[in-house]
Amino acid sequence: MTAKGRWWVYVVLTAGLLAVISPFVWMLLSSVKPAGEILGTPPTWLPGHVTGEHYRSLFERLDLATYLTNSVAVAVAVTVGNMVFCSMLGYVLAKLSFRGRRLLFGLVMGMLMVPGMVTFVPLFILVSNVGLANTYSGLILPYLVQPVGVFLMRQFIGELPDELIDAARVDGAGEARIFARIVLPLCGPALATLGIITFLASWNNFLWPLVVAQTEDMYTMPVALALYSVGQNSIDYGLLLAGAVVVVVPVLLLFTFLQRHFTQGIATTGFR
Amino acid sequence: MALSRATHRTIVGWTFALPFAVLFVVFMAGPVIASLGMSFTDIRGTDLRTPLNVGVIGLENYARLFSDTRFLRAAWNTVLFVVLGVPLTIVLALAVALGIDRGVTKFRTVFRVGYYLPVVTSIVAVAVVWRFLLHPDSGMVNGLLGLAGIDGPNWLTDPDLALPSLIVMAAWRGMGTLMVIFLAGLQSIPRTLYEAAAIDGAGPWQRLRDITLPMLRPALLFAAVITGIGYLQVFEEPFVMTQGTPLDRTLTVSYYIYNQFGFGNYGYAAAMSYVLFTVIVGLTVVQFRLLRPKT
């Protein structure tokens, strides 16, 4: 409680921080080591020689551009869908009293407790039987709306002043107009949180894409990395690390730059 | 024809809800019900094109669970994961949050962002890195232990160490979320409480025990609920790190369900998933009872 803080707290927090981020540091440094150095004994932090060969072979031996395109396309579609649909539902749940509202909200919240494994098998059967296996639709549709997004938007919109919306209603504005012209422009922070969270979750998602994407042209980055890292007899360790860097670094940068928009939403929903 | 205001509102409300509701029913609520139905049948992967061949077998799948030693092993491992993992994650996150909120005035953002980074990273990529770090001969963990003269074990193949290794890894990935929740909770505690306690001569430990922890109770319970629900479903760590080995010591319930799905035992997998669901609902209800403020 001293004004400047305590020196030993800085030391402990810094030591802990180094421990927490050290796997990423080692990953970055080792991805530019020559193959023989990566699993050397004893292990090293700094590369003896620096090489870009592993990154080159990501493009030459694997179809990195395709995986990246798939990952981005799916994540963007899922993010846009959640931002639009969750805020629409969040608005009426927060600001309009209509028949069935409580039931709808109860169902959506109840869904938060359902483990992923409960829906996994029927969802897979559904998606394969309607011919969506190995398609973008199969990757995107099951994630296009998510209960936690509704919860976040409803909480945020609920705190906007009622007078604002009532005044517009008195002036004869329809609900669609109120939503688009008054509510949405005020939802910037909540939409930013939802957008970043959804994008990251989709980018990192891997079990569903693993079973839905069946040919290489539909793989997302994590699927390609997972299959490459467990499937083969002789694993190219350098390639694996370079792939991990490509998966991790964009989200680390995205998060670090946008973290201000992020933390409030996590505190209220516990969503990661 | 003029509709009553209430009817009009209902039409508008459901119009806004429609896109969500359709996707929700098809891709979430529908599968939840389908899963329950499947759990009472002997449906297998080969039955998908001939659904009429599927037989209703009542509770047989559920009865079978309790004599399935692999399921019981998976359930035990999952319980261990929760019982050891939840307190570990909470204590680490609380220590970091207290340090950032109370102990330092500079670099707070650096600490907050840094400790949060593992949360946002892909488990697949993380697994790649951790398998290197935990390598028995060339891994950095044993390398550092070697500097202290300790001969490090093979973390992921030792039957007694594999599960604890995964728990530590999960805590490393999960503590950032809880840290953010605790930081928000700490900021809502009125400073005047501490000033009053300081005047009364309370030391730092007393302030922590008598003010901070009681005031953080809602945040702590919320953290316990979401971490408990998460660890009950733990799947990714064993999937990418150990595939359940050694000797099923890292086989978790979710991973076993996925396994049975892979073998085509859809009905059995569905029954297991419903047992897990029931446990999660039970735990959530109990914890929300505790969450309710004391009156």
Coordinates of C-alpha atoms in Angstrom, one line a residue:
Chain A
M1 CA 0.0 0.0 0.0
T2 CA 3.0 2.3 -0.2
A3 CA 2.9 5.0 -2.9
K4 CA 5.7 3.6 -5.0
G5 CA 5.1 -0.1 -4.5
R6 CA 7.6 -2.5 -3.0
W7 CA 10.8 -3.4 -4.7
W8 CA 10.4 -7.1 -3.9
V9 CA 7.0 -7.2 -5.5
Y10 CA 8.6 -6.0 -8.7
V11 CA 11.2 -8.7 -8.5
V12 CA 8.7 -11.5 -7.9
L13 CA 6.3 -10.3 -10.5
T14 CA 9.1 -9.9 -13.1
A15 CA 10.5 -13.4 -12.3
G16 CA 7.0 -14.8 -12.7
L17 CA 6.4 -13.0 -15.9
L18 CA 9.6 -14.3 -17.4
A19 CA 8.6 -17.8 -16.4
V20 CA 5.2 -17.4 -18.0
I21 CA 6.4 -16.0 -21.3
S22 CA 9.6 -18.0 -21.5
P23 CA 7.9 -20.8 -23.7
F24 CA 7.1 -18.1 -26.3
V25 CA 10.6 -16.7 -26.1
W26 CA 12.2 -20.1 -26.5
M27 CA 9.8 -20.8 -29.4
L28 CA 10.8 -17.7 -31.3
L29 CA 14.5 -18.1 -30.7
S30 CA 14.5 -21.8 -31.6
S31 CA 12.5 -21.4 -34.8
V32 CA 15.5 -19.8 -36.4
K33 CA 18.0 -22.4 -35.2
P34 CA 19.4 -25.0 -37.7
A35 CA 17.6 -28.4 -37.3
G36 CA 20.5 -30.0 -35.3
E37 CA 20.5 -27.3 -32.7
I38 CA 16.8 -27.4 -31.7
L39 CA 17.0 -30.7 -29.8
G40 CA 20.6 -30.3 -28.7
T41 CA 21.8 -31.5 -25.3
P42 CA 22.0 -29.4 -23.1
P43 CA 19.2 -27.2 -24.4
T44 CA 20.1 -23.6 -25.4
W45 CA 18.3 -20.3 -25.5
L46 CA 20.2 -18.4 -28.2
P47 CA 20.7 -19.8 -31.7
G48 CA 24.4 -20.5 -32.6
H49 CA 23.5 -19.8 -36.2
V50 CA 20.4 -18.0 -37.4
T51 CA 18.5 -19.5 -40.3
G52 CA 15.2 -18.8 -42.0
E53 CA 15.0 -22.2 -43.7
H54 CA 12.1 -23.4 -41.5
Y55 CA 9.9 -20.5 -42.5
R56 CA 10.8 -21.0 -46.1
S57 CA 9.9 -24.7 -46.0
L58 CA 6.5 -23.8 -44.4
F59 CA 5.6 -22.4 -47.8
E60 CA 7.5 -24.9 -49.9
R61 CA 6.6 -28.2 -48.2
L62 CA 3.3 -27.2 -46.7
D63 CA 0.5 -25.1 -48.3
L64 CA 0.7 -22.4 -45.7
A65 CA -1.1 -19.7 -47.8
T66 CA -4.1 -21.9 -48.0
Y67 CA -4.3 -22.7 -44.3
L68 CA -3.9 -19.0 -43.4
T69 CA -6.6 -18.0 -45.9
N70 CA -9.0 -20.6 -44.4
S71 CA -8.2 -19.6 -40.9
V72 CA -8.8 -15.9 -41.6
A73 CA -11.9 -16.5 -43.7
V74 CA -13.6 -18.7 -41.1
A75 CA -12.6 -16.4 -38.2
V76 CA -13.9 -13.2 -40.0
A77 CA -17.2 -14.8 -40.9
V78 CA -17.7 -16.2 -37.4
T79 CA -16.8 -12.8 -35.9
V80 CA -19.1 -10.8 -38.1
G81 CA -22.0 -13.2 -37.5
N82 CA -21.6 -13.0 -33.8
M83 CA -21.3 -9.3 -33.7
V84 CA -24.5 -8.8 -35.8
F85 CA -26.8 -11.6 -34.5
C86 CA -25.7 -11.4 -30.8
S87 CA -26.2 -7.7 -30.6
M88 CA -29.7 -7.9 -32.3
L89 CA -30.8 -10.4 -29.8
G90 CA -29.0 -8.7 -26.9
Y91 CA -30.9 -5.5 -27.8
V92 CA -34.4 -7.0 -27.7
L93 CA -33.6 -9.0 -24.6
A94 CA -32.4 -5.9 -22.8
K95 CA -34.8 -3.2 -24.0
L96 CA -38.0 -4.6 -25.3
S97 CA -40.6 -6.6 -23.3
F98 CA -42.1 -9.2 -25.5
R99 CA -43.7 -12.6 -25.0
G100 CA -41.1 -15.4 -24.7
R101 CA -38.3 -13.1 -23.7
R102 CA -37.6 -14.8 -20.4
L103 CA -37.8 -18.2 -21.9
L104 CA -35.4 -17.3 -24.7
F105 CA -32.9 -15.8 -22.3
G106 CA -33.1 -18.8 -20.1
L107 CA -32.4 -21.2 -23.0
V108 CA -29.5 -19.2 -24.2
M109 CA -27.9 -19.0 -20.7
G110 CA -28.6 -22.7 -20.0
M111 CA -26.6 -23.5 -23.1
L112 CA -23.5 -22.0 -21.4
M113 CA -23.4 -25.1 -19.1
V114 CA -23.6 -27.7 -21.9
P115 CA -20.2 -29.3 -22.4
G116 CA -18.9 -29.2 -26.0
M117 CA -18.8 -33.0 -26.1
V118 CA -22.7 -33.2 -25.7
T119 CA -23.3 -31.6 -29.0
F120 CA -20.2 -32.8 -30.8
V121 CA -21.5 -36.2 -32.1
P122 CA -25.0 -35.1 -33.2
L123 CA -23.5 -32.0 -34.8
F124 CA -21.0 -34.1 -36.7
I125 CA -23.8 -36.4 -37.9
L126 CA -25.9 -33.4 -38.9
V127 CA -23.2 -31.6 -40.8
S128 CA -22.1 -34.7 -42.6
N129 CA -25.6 -35.8 -43.5
V130 CA -26.6 -32.5 -45.1
G131 CA -23.4 -32.4 -47.1
L132 CA -21.6 -29.7 -45.2
A133 CA -18.5 -31.8 -44.2
N134 CA -15.4 -30.4 -45.7
T135 CA -17.0 -27.0 -46.6
Y136 CA -16.6 -23.5 -45.2
S137 CA -20.3 -23.6 -44.2
G138 CA -19.6 -26.7 -42.1
L139 CA -16.7 -24.9 -40.4
I140 CA -18.6 -21.6 -39.8
L141 CA -22.3 -22.2 -39.2
P142 CA -22.1 -24.1 -35.9
Y143 CA -20.1 -21.1 -34.4
L144 CA -22.0 -18.2 -36.0
V145 CA -24.0 -17.5 -32.9
Q146 CA -22.8 -18.0 -29.4
P147 CA -24.6 -17.6 -26.1
V148 CA -21.8 -15.8 -24.4
G149 CA -22.0 -13.1 -27.0
V150 CA -25.7 -12.6 -26.3
F151 CA -24.9 -12.4 -22.6
L152 CA -22.2 -9.8 -23.1
M153 CA -24.3 -7.6 -25.5
R154 CA -27.4 -7.8 -23.3
Q155 CA -25.5 -6.7 -20.2
F156 CA -23.9 -3.8 -22.0
I157 CA -27.1 -2.6 -23.8
G158 CA -29.0 -3.0 -20.5
E159 CA -26.9 -0.3 -19.0
L160 CA -27.7 2.3 -21.7
P161 CA -30.2 4.8 -20.5
D162 CA -33.8 3.9 -21.2
E163 CA -34.8 7.5 -21.8
L164 CA -32.7 7.5 -25.0
I165 CA -34.7 4.7 -26.5
D166 CA -38.1 5.8 -25.1
A167 CA -37.6 9.2 -26.5
A168 CA -36.9 7.8 -30.0
R169 CA -40.0 5.5 -29.7
V170 CA -42.1 8.5 -28.8
D171 CA -40.8 10.2 -31.9
G172 CA -42.1 7.3 -33.9
A173 CA -38.9 5.6 -34.7
G174 CA -39.2 1.9 -35.4
E175 CA -37.1 -0.6 -33.5
A176 CA -34.8 -1.4 -36.4
R177 CA -34.0 2.3 -36.8
I178 CA -33.4 2.7 -33.0
F179 CA -31.2 -0.3 -33.0
A180 CA -29.1 0.8 -36.0
R181 CA -29.0 4.5 -35.4
I182 CA -28.9 4.8 -31.6
V183 CA -28.0 1.6 -29.9
L184 CA -25.3 0.2 -32.2
P185 CA -23.2 3.4 -32.3
L186 CA -23.1 3.3 -28.5
C187 CA -22.0 -0.3 -28.4
G188 CA -18.5 0.3 -29.6
P189 CA -16.6 -1.0 -26.6
A190 CA -18.8 -4.1 -26.2
L191 CA -18.7 -4.9 -29.9
A192 CA -14.9 -4.5 -29.8
T193 CA -14.6 -7.0 -26.9
L194 CA -17.0 -9.5 -28.6
G195 CA -15.2 -9.1 -31.9
I196 CA -11.7 -9.7 -30.5
I197 CA -12.8 -12.6 -28.3
T198 CA -14.6 -14.3 -31.1
F199 CA -11.9 -13.8 -33.6
L200 CA -9.2 -15.3 -31.2
A201 CA -11.5 -18.2 -30.3
S202 CA -12.1 -19.0 -33.9
W203 CA -8.5 -18.6 -34.9
N204 CA -7.4 -21.1 -32.1
N205 CA -10.3 -23.5 -32.5
F206 CA -9.1 -26.9 -33.5
L207 CA -11.3 -29.9 -32.6
W208 CA -14.2 -29.0 -34.9
P209 CA -12.1 -28.0 -37.9
L210 CA -10.1 -31.2 -37.3
V211 CA -13.1 -33.4 -37.9
V212 CA -14.9 -31.2 -40.5
A213 CA -11.9 -30.3 -42.7
Q214 CA -11.0 -33.6 -44.4
T215 CA -8.9 -32.5 -47.3
E216 CA -5.8 -30.3 -47.2
D217 CA -7.4 -27.4 -49.0
M218 CA -9.9 -27.0 -46.1
Y219 CA -7.4 -27.2 -43.2
T220 CA -7.0 -24.2 -40.9
M221 CA -3.6 -23.4 -39.4
P222 CA -4.1 -25.3 -36.1
V223 CA -5.4 -28.4 -37.9
A224 CA -2.5 -28.4 -40.2
L225 CA -0.1 -28.0 -37.3
A226 CA -1.8 -30.7 -35.2
L227 CA -1.8 -33.2 -38.0
Y228 CA 1.7 -32.5 -39.0
S229 CA 3.0 -32.8 -35.4
V230 CA 1.4 -36.1 -34.6
G231 CA 1.0 -37.8 -38.0
Q232 CA 4.4 -38.5 -39.4
N233 CA 7.3 -40.7 -38.7
S234 CA 10.1 -38.3 -39.1
I235 CA 9.0 -34.9 -37.8
D236 CA 10.8 -31.8 -39.0
Y237 CA 11.2 -30.0 -35.6
G238 CA 12.1 -26.7 -37.2
L239 CA 9.1 -26.7 -39.4
L240 CA 6.9 -27.5 -36.4
L241 CA 8.3 -24.6 -34.4
A242 CA 8.0 -22.2 -37.3
G243 CA 4.4 -23.3 -37.8
A244 CA 3.7 -22.7 -34.1
V245 CA 5.2 -19.2 -34.4
V246 CA 2.9 -18.4 -37.4
V247 CA -0.1 -19.6 -35.3
V248 CA 0.8 -17.7 -32.1
V249 CA 2.5 -14.5 -33.1
P250 CA -0.5 -12.8 -35.0
V251 CA -2.8 -13.3 -31.9
L252 CA -0.1 -12.1 -29.5
L253 CA 0.3 -8.9 -31.5
L254 CA -3.4 -8.5 -32.0
F255 CA -4.1 -9.0 -28.3
T256 CA -1.3 -6.7 -27.2
F257 CA -2.4 -3.8 -29.3
L258 CA -6.1 -4.2 -28.6
Q259 CA -6.0 -5.3 -25.0
R260 CA -7.7 -2.2 -23.7
H261 CA -10.9 -3.2 -25.3
F262 CA -10.6 -6.7 -24.0
T263 CA -10.2 -6.9 -20.3
Q264 CA -13.6 -5.5 -19.2
G265 CA -15.4 -8.2 -21.2
I266 CA -13.4 -11.0 -19.7
A267 CA -14.0 -9.7 -16.2
T268 CA -17.8 -9.8 -16.8
T269 CA -18.2 -13.0 -18.7
G270 CA -15.1 -15.1 -17.8
F271 CA -14.9 -15.9 -21.4
R272 CA -11.6 -16.8 -23.0
Chain B
M1 CA -55.9 -3.9 -39.1
A2 CA -54.2 -2.6 -36.0
L3 CA -52.3 -5.0 -33.9
S4 CA -52.2 -4.5 -30.1
R5 CA -49.0 -2.9 -28.9
A6 CA -48.1 -6.1 -27.0
T7 CA -48.5 -8.3 -30.1
H8 CA -46.5 -5.8 -32.2
R9 CA -43.7 -5.9 -29.6
T10 CA -43.7 -9.7 -29.7
I11 CA -43.4 -9.7 -33.5
V12 CA -40.6 -7.2 -33.4
G13 CA -38.8 -9.1 -30.6
W14 CA -38.9 -12.4 -32.3
T15 CA -37.9 -10.8 -35.7
F16 CA -34.7 -9.5 -34.0
A17 CA -34.2 -12.9 -32.4
L18 CA -34.9 -14.9 -35.5
P19 CA -31.4 -15.4 -37.0
F20 CA -30.0 -16.3 -33.7
A21 CA -32.9 -18.5 -32.8
V22 CA -32.8 -20.5 -36.0
L23 CA -29.0 -21.2 -35.8
F24 CA -29.4 -21.8 -32.1
V25 CA -32.1 -24.5 -32.6
V26 CA -30.3 -26.2 -35.5
F27 CA -26.7 -26.2 -34.2
M28 CA -27.1 -26.2 -30.4
A29 CA -30.5 -27.0 -28.9
G30 CA -31.2 -29.6 -31.5
P31 CA -27.9 -31.5 -31.0
V32 CA -28.4 -31.4 -27.2
I33 CA -31.7 -33.2 -27.5
A34 CA -30.5 -35.5 -30.2
S35 CA -27.6 -36.5 -28.0
L36 CA -30.0 -37.4 -25.1
G37 CA -32.0 -39.5 -27.5
M38 CA -28.9 -41.2 -28.9
S39 CA -27.7 -42.1 -25.4
F40 CA -30.6 -44.5 -25.1
T41 CA -29.8 -46.3 -28.3
D42 CA -27.0 -48.5 -29.7
I43 CA -26.3 -46.2 -32.6
R44 CA -22.9 -46.7 -34.2
G45 CA -21.0 -44.9 -36.8
T46 CA -22.0 -47.5 -39.4
D47 CA -25.7 -46.8 -38.8
L48 CA -25.7 -43.4 -40.2
R49 CA -27.1 -44.4 -43.6
T50 CA -29.6 -46.9 -42.1
P51 CA -31.0 -45.1 -39.1
L52 CA -33.9 -47.6 -38.8
N53 CA -31.5 -50.3 -37.8
V54 CA -30.7 -48.5 -34.5
G55 CA -32.2 -50.2 -31.5
V56 CA -33.5 -48.6 -28.4
I57 CA -31.6 -50.1 -25.4
G58 CA -32.9 -47.9 -22.6
L59 CA -30.3 -47.2 -19.9
E60 CA -27.9 -49.9 -20.9
N61 CA -25.2 -47.4 -22.0
Y62 CA -25.4 -45.7 -18.7
A63 CA -25.3 -49.0 -16.8
R64 CA -22.3 -50.1 -18.8
L65 CA -20.4 -46.9 -17.8
F66 CA -20.1 -48.0 -14.2
S67 CA -18.4 -51.3 -15.0
D68 CA -16.1 -49.7 -17.7
T69 CA -12.8 -49.5 -15.9
R70 CA -11.4 -47.1 -18.5
F71 CA -14.3 -44.8 -17.9
L72 CA -13.8 -45.0 -14.2
R73 CA -10.1 -44.2 -14.6
A74 CA -11.0 -41.2 -16.8
A75 CA -13.5 -40.0 -14.3
W76 CA -10.9 -40.3 -11.5
N77 CA -8.3 -38.4 -13.6
T78 CA -10.9 -35.7 -14.3
V79 CA -11.7 -35.3 -10.6
L80 CA -7.9 -35.0 -9.9
F81 CA -7.6 -32.4 -12.6
V82 CA -10.4 -30.3 -11.0
V83 CA -9.4 -30.9 -7.3
L84 CA -5.7 -30.0 -7.9
G85 CA -6.1 -27.6 -10.9
V86 CA -8.7 -25.3 -9.6
P87 CA -7.0 -24.3 -6.3
L88 CA -3.6 -24.1 -8.1
T89 CA -4.9 -21.8 -10.8
I90 CA -6.8 -19.6 -8.3
V91 CA -3.8 -19.2 -5.9
L92 CA -1.4 -18.3 -8.8
A93 CA -3.9 -15.8 -10.3
L94 CA -4.7 -14.3 -7.0
A95 CA -1.1 -13.8 -6.1
V96 CA -0.4 -12.1 -9.4
A97 CA -3.5 -9.9 -9.2
L98 CA -2.6 -8.8 -5.6
G99 CA 0.9 -8.1 -6.7
I100 CA -0.2 -6.0 -9.6
D101 CA -3.0 -4.2 -7.8
R102 CA -1.3 -3.6 -4.4
G103 CA 2.4 -4.0 -4.8
V104 CA 3.4 -2.0 -7.9
T105 CA 2.6 1.3 -9.5
K106 CA 4.6 1.1 -12.7
F107 CA 4.4 -1.3 -15.6
R108 CA 1.0 -2.6 -14.5
T109 CA -0.1 -2.9 -18.2
V110 CA 3.1 -4.8 -19.0
F111 CA 2.4 -7.3 -16.2
R112 CA -1.3 -7.6 -17.0
V113 CA -0.8 -8.2 -20.7
G114 CA 2.2 -10.5 -20.1
Y115 CA 0.5 -12.8 -17.7
Y116 CA -2.5 -13.0 -19.9
L117 CA -0.7 -14.0 -23.1
P118 CA -0.9 -17.8 -22.6
V119 CA -4.7 -17.5 -22.6
V120 CA -5.0 -16.2 -26.2
T121 CA -2.6 -18.6 -27.8
S122 CA -3.5 -21.8 -29.7
I123 CA -3.3 -25.0 -27.6
V124 CA -1.9 -26.8 -30.6
A125 CA 1.0 -24.4 -30.9
V126 CA 1.4 -24.3 -27.1
A127 CA 1.6 -28.1 -27.1
V128 CA 4.3 -28.1 -29.7
V129 CA 6.4 -25.8 -27.6
W130 CA 5.7 -27.6 -24.3
R131 CA 6.6 -31.0 -25.7
F132 CA 10.0 -29.5 -26.5
L133 CA 10.4 -27.8 -23.1
L134 CA 9.5 -31.1 -21.3
H135 CA 11.7 -33.3 -23.4
P136 CA 13.7 -35.5 -21.0
D137 CA 17.2 -34.9 -22.4
S138 CA 17.0 -31.7 -24.5
G139 CA 14.1 -29.9 -22.8
M140 CA 14.6 -26.5 -21.1
V141 CA 12.8 -27.6 -17.9
N142 CA 15.3 -30.4 -17.3
G143 CA 18.1 -28.3 -18.5
L144 CA 17.4 -25.7 -15.8
L145 CA 17.0 -28.5 -13.2
G146 CA 20.3 -29.9 -14.4
L147 CA 22.0 -26.6 -13.5
A148 CA 20.8 -27.1 -9.9
G149 CA 22.3 -30.6 -10.0
I150 CA 18.9 -32.4 -10.3
D151 CA 18.4 -35.1 -12.9
G152 CA 15.0 -34.3 -14.3
P153 CA 12.5 -37.0 -15.1
N154 CA 10.6 -37.8 -18.3
W155 CA 7.6 -35.7 -17.4
L156 CA 5.1 -36.9 -19.9
T157 CA 5.8 -40.7 -19.8
D158 CA 6.2 -41.1 -16.0
P159 CA 2.8 -42.4 -14.8
D160 CA 2.9 -40.3 -11.6
L161 CA 4.1 -37.1 -13.3
A162 CA 2.2 -37.0 -16.6
L163 CA -1.1 -35.8 -15.2
P164 CA 0.4 -33.2 -12.8
S165 CA 2.5 -31.9 -15.7
L166 CA -0.7 -31.3 -17.7
I167 CA -2.4 -29.6 -14.7
V168 CA 0.5 -27.2 -14.4
M169 CA 0.3 -26.5 -18.1
A170 CA -3.5 -25.9 -17.8
A171 CA -2.9 -23.5 -14.8
W172 CA -0.3 -21.6 -16.9
R173 CA -2.9 -21.2 -19.6
G174 CA -5.9 -20.5 -17.3
M175 CA -4.5 -18.1 -14.7
G176 CA -4.7 -15.0 -17.0
T177 CA -8.4 -15.1 -17.2
L178 CA -8.8 -15.4 -13.4
M179 CA -6.2 -12.6 -12.9
V180 CA -8.4 -10.2 -14.9
I181 CA -11.4 -11.2 -12.9
F182 CA -9.6 -10.7 -9.6
L183 CA -8.1 -7.4 -10.7
A184 CA -11.7 -6.1 -11.4
G185 CA -12.8 -7.4 -8.0
L186 CA -9.9 -5.8 -6.2
Q187 CA -10.6 -2.5 -7.7
S188 CA -14.1 -2.5 -6.4
I189 CA -13.0 -2.8 -2.8
P190 CA -13.4 0.6 -1.1
R191 CA -10.0 2.0 -0.1
T192 CA -11.5 3.5 3.1
L193 CA -11.7 -0.1 4.5
Y194 CA -8.0 -0.4 4.4
E195 CA -7.4 3.1 5.8
A196 CA -9.6 2.2 8.7
A197 CA -7.8 -1.1 9.2
A198 CA -4.4 0.7 9.1
I199 CA -5.5 3.1 11.8
D200 CA -6.5 0.1 13.9
G201 CA -3.1 -1.2 13.4
A202 CA -3.9 -4.2 11.2
G203 CA -0.8 -5.7 9.4
P204 CA -0.7 -6.7 5.8
W205 CA -1.7 -10.4 6.5
Q206 CA -4.6 -9.3 8.6
R207 CA -5.8 -6.9 6.0
L208 CA -5.6 -9.7 3.4
R209 CA -7.5 -12.2 5.6
D210 CA -10.1 -9.9 7.1
I211 CA -10.8 -7.4 4.2
T212 CA -9.5 -8.5 0.8
L213 CA -10.5 -12.2 0.8
P214 CA -14.0 -11.7 2.2
M215 CA -14.6 -8.8 -0.2
L216 CA -13.4 -10.9 -3.1
R217 CA -15.7 -13.7 -2.2
P218 CA -18.0 -13.3 -5.3
A219 CA -15.0 -13.0 -7.6
L220 CA -13.4 -16.1 -6.1
L221 CA -16.5 -18.2 -6.4
F222 CA -17.1 -17.0 -9.9
A223 CA -13.5 -18.0 -10.7
A224 CA -14.1 -21.4 -9.1
V225 CA -17.2 -22.0 -11.1
I226 CA -15.8 -21.2 -14.5
T227 CA -12.5 -22.9 -13.8
G228 CA -14.3 -26.0 -12.4
I229 CA -16.6 -26.2 -15.5
G230 CA -13.6 -25.8 -17.7
Y231 CA -11.4 -28.5 -16.0
L232 CA -14.3 -30.9 -15.8
Q233 CA -14.3 -30.8 -19.6
V234 CA -10.5 -30.9 -20.0
F235 CA -9.8 -32.3 -23.4
E236 CA -7.2 -30.4 -25.3
E237 CA -4.2 -30.8 -23.1
P238 CA -4.3 -34.7 -23.1
F239 CA -5.3 -34.7 -26.8
V240 CA -2.3 -32.7 -28.0
M241 CA 0.2 -33.7 -25.3
T242 CA -0.2 -37.4 -24.4
Q243 CA -3.2 -38.9 -26.1
G244 CA -4.2 -40.4 -22.7
T245 CA -0.8 -42.1 -22.1
P246 CA 1.0 -43.4 -20.1
L247 CA -1.3 -46.3 -18.9
D248 CA -4.4 -44.1 -19.3
R249 CA -3.1 -41.8 -16.6
T250 CA -4.0 -38.7 -18.6
L251 CA -7.2 -40.1 -20.0
T252 CA -10.0 -37.6 -19.2
V253 CA -13.7 -38.0 -19.6
S254 CA -13.9 -35.7 -22.5
Y255 CA -11.0 -37.4 -24.2
Y256 CA -12.5 -40.8 -23.6
I257 CA -15.8 -39.6 -25.1
Y258 CA -13.9 -38.4 -28.2
N259 CA -12.2 -41.8 -28.3
Q260 CA -15.5 -43.7 -28.3
F261 CA -16.8 -41.3 -31.0
G262 CA -13.7 -42.2 -33.0
F263 CA -14.5 -45.9 -32.6
G264 CA -18.0 -45.3 -33.9
N265 CA -19.7 -45.9 -30.5
Y266 CA -22.0 -42.9 -30.8
G267 CA -24.7 -44.0 -28.4
Y268 CA -22.1 -44.8 -25.7
A269 CA -20.3 -41.6 -26.3
A270 CA -23.6 -39.6 -26.0
A271 CA -24.4 -41.3 -22.7
M272 CA -21.0 -40.4 -21.2
S273 CA -21.4 -36.8 -22.4
Y274 CA -24.7 -36.6 -20.5
V275 CA -23.2 -37.9 -17.3
L276 CA -20.6 -35.1 -17.7
F277 CA -23.3 -32.6 -18.4
T278 CA -25.2 -33.7 -15.3
V279 CA -22.1 -33.3 -13.1
I280 CA -21.5 -29.8 -14.5
V281 CA -25.0 -28.7 -13.9
G282 CA -24.9 -30.1 -10.4
L283 CA -21.6 -28.4 -9.6
T284 CA -22.9 -25.1 -11.1
V285 CA -26.1 -25.2 -9.0
V286 CA -24.1 -25.9 -5.8
Q287 CA -21.6 -23.2 -6.5
F288 CA -24.4 -20.6 -7.3
R289 CA -26.0 -21.4 -4.0
L290 CA -22.7 -20.5 -2.4
L291 CA -22.4 -17.4 -4.6
R292 CA -25.6 -16.0 -3.3
P293 CA -24.7 -13.4 -0.8
K294 CA -25.1 -14.3 2.9
T295 CA -28.1 -12.6 4.4

